[in-house]
PDB file of C-alpha atoms in Angstrom:
ATOM      1  CA  MET A 167       0.092   0.017  -0.089  1.00 86.00           C
ATOM      2  CA  PRO A 168       1.343   3.384  -0.894  1.00 92.00           C
ATOM      3  CA  GLU A 169       2.407   5.818   1.634  1.00 96.00           C
ATOM      4  CA  GLY A 170       3.193   9.391   1.767  1.00 98.00           C
ATOM      5  CA  LYS A 171       2.858  12.929   3.535  1.00 98.00           C
ATOM      6  CA  VAL A 172      -0.176  15.464   3.071  1.00 98.00           C
ATOM      7  CA  LYS A 173       1.447  18.269   0.922  1.00 98.00           C
ATOM      8  CA  TRP A 174      -1.432  20.568   1.648  1.00 98.00           C
ATOM      9  CA  TYR A 175      -5.123  20.104   2.503  1.00 97.00           C
ATOM     10  CA  ASP A 176      -7.800  22.770   2.505  1.00 97.00           C
ATOM     11  CA  LYS A 177     -10.376  21.873   5.521  1.00 95.00           C
ATOM     12  CA  LYS A 178     -12.982  24.111   4.142  1.00 96.00           C
ATOM     13  CA  LYS A 179     -13.129  22.605   0.505  1.00 96.00           C
ATOM     14  CA  GLY A 180     -12.255  18.983   1.653  1.00 95.00           C
ATOM     15  CA  TYR A 181      -9.735  18.415  -0.840  1.00 97.00           C
ATOM     16  CA  GLY A 182      -5.769  18.639  -1.107  1.00 98.00           C
ATOM     17  CA  PHE A 183      -2.902  16.591  -2.222  1.00 98.00           C
ATOM     18  CA  ILE A 184      -0.558  13.834  -1.088  1.00 98.00           C
ATOM     19  CA  LEU A 185       3.126  13.624  -1.877  1.00 98.00           C
ATOM     20  CA  SER A 186       3.600   9.839  -2.407  1.00 97.00           C
ATOM     21  CA  ASP A 187       6.862   8.338  -1.314  1.00 95.00           C
ATOM     22  CA  ASP A 188       7.610   7.754  -4.921  1.00 95.00           C
ATOM     23  CA  GLY A 189       7.514  11.405  -5.655  1.00 95.00           C
ATOM     24  CA  SER A 190       4.039  11.690  -7.473  1.00 95.00           C
ATOM     25  CA  ASP A 191       1.264  14.267  -6.226  1.00 97.00           C
ATOM     26  CA  VAL A 192      -1.923  12.288  -5.421  1.00 98.00           C
ATOM     27  CA  PHE A 193      -5.323  14.078  -5.248  1.00 98.00           C
ATOM     28  CA  VAL A 194      -7.253  13.552  -2.025  1.00 97.00           C
ATOM     29  CA  HIS A 195     -10.920  14.211  -1.170  1.00 96.00           C
ATOM     30  CA  TYR A 196     -12.512  13.829   2.319  1.00 95.00           C
ATOM     31  CA  THR A 197     -15.061  11.096   0.737  1.00 95.00           C
ATOM     32  CA  ASP A 198     -11.974   8.915   0.173  1.00 94.00           C
ATOM     33  CA  PHE A 199     -10.996   8.831   3.877  1.00 95.00           C
ATOM     34  CA  SER A 200     -11.125   5.134   5.129  1.00 90.00           C
ATOM     35  CA  SER A 201     -12.772   5.906   8.441  1.00 84.00           C
ATOM     36  CA  SER A 202     -15.710   7.994   9.329  1.00 80.00           C
ATOM     37  CA  SER A 203     -13.748   9.020  12.331  1.00 81.00           C
ATOM     38  CA  LEU A 204     -11.101  10.814  10.096  1.00 85.00           C
ATOM     39  CA  ARG A 205     -12.535  14.058   9.576  1.00 86.00           C
ATOM     40  CA  SER A 206      -9.614  16.094   8.047  1.00 92.00           C
ATOM     41  CA  LEU A 207      -5.936  15.940   7.354  1.00 96.00           C
ATOM     42  CA  SER A 208      -3.106  18.320   8.243  1.00 95.00           C
ATOM     43  CA  ASP A 209      -0.190  19.412   6.225  1.00 96.00           C
ATOM     44  CA  GLY A 210       2.698  16.939   6.816  1.00 96.00           C
ATOM     45  CA  GLU A 211       0.831  14.231   8.343  1.00 96.00           C
ATOM     46  CA  GLU A 212       1.836  10.569   7.088  1.00 97.00           C
ATOM     47  CA  VAL A 213      -0.594   8.710   5.631  1.00 97.00           C
ATOM     48  CA  THR A 214      -1.393   5.447   3.753  1.00 96.00           C
ATOM     49  CA  PHE A 215      -3.824   4.993   0.804  1.00 97.00           C
ATOM     50  CA  GLU A 216      -4.553   3.101  -2.408  1.00 96.00           C
ATOM     51  CA  THR A 217      -4.601   5.026  -5.811  1.00 96.00           C
ATOM     52  CA  THR A 218      -6.966   5.093  -8.634  1.00 96.00           C
ATOM     53  CA  PRO A 219      -7.117   7.022 -11.973  1.00 95.00           C
ATOM     54  CA  GLY A 220      -8.651  10.374 -11.408  1.00 89.00           C
ATOM     55  CA  GLU A 221      -9.926  13.205 -13.933  1.00 89.00           C
ATOM     56  CA  LYS A 222      -6.491  14.801 -14.121  1.00 91.00           C
ATOM     57  CA  GLY A 223      -4.065  12.168 -12.593  1.00 94.00           C
ATOM     58  CA  LEU A 224      -3.857   9.803  -9.668  1.00 96.00           C
ATOM     59  CA  ARG A 225      -6.527   9.959  -6.726  1.00 97.00           C
ATOM     60  CA  ALA A 226      -6.140   8.525  -3.492  1.00 97.00           C
ATOM     61  CA  LYS A 227      -8.906   6.174  -1.686  1.00 97.00           C
ATOM     62  CA  ASN A 228      -8.952   4.488   1.714  1.00 96.00           C
ATOM     63  CA  VAL A 229      -6.757   6.999   2.914  1.00 96.00           C
ATOM     64  CA  ALA A 230      -5.833   6.528   6.542  1.00 95.00           C
ATOM     65  CA  LEU A 231      -3.308   8.095   9.102  1.00 95.00           C
ATOM     66  CA  LYS A 232      -0.225   6.095   9.283  1.00 90.00           C
ATOM     67  CA  SER A 233       0.206   4.334  12.579  1.00 77.00           C
ATOM     68  CA  PRO A 234       3.047   5.204  14.487  1.00 63.00           C
ATOM     69  CA  ASN A 235       5.675   2.405  15.021  1.00 60.00           C
ATOM     70  CA  PRO A 236       5.232   0.818  18.254  1.00 57.00           C
ATOM     71  CA  ILE A 237       8.046   1.465  21.000  1.00 58.00           C
ATOM     72  CA  ALA A 238      10.011  -1.758  21.413  1.00 56.00           C
ATOM     73  CA  ASP A 239      10.776  -2.863  24.936  1.00 53.00           C
TER      74      ASP A 239
END
């Protein structure tokens, strides 16, 4: 599953772009969040997602915040 960081996200408009780890820009819309508890994204947040072809390029779907790595004992 691709990973990346939120490049920018407009909370009022409900969309933005993710900078994928492979360097591509991926459009993201709030309707493509994987969980109803995820209401918005913030610039720089690490996310996982799937991609699908969009009208003008790649579009993210099933977007989720990347889980932090568990701390080893």
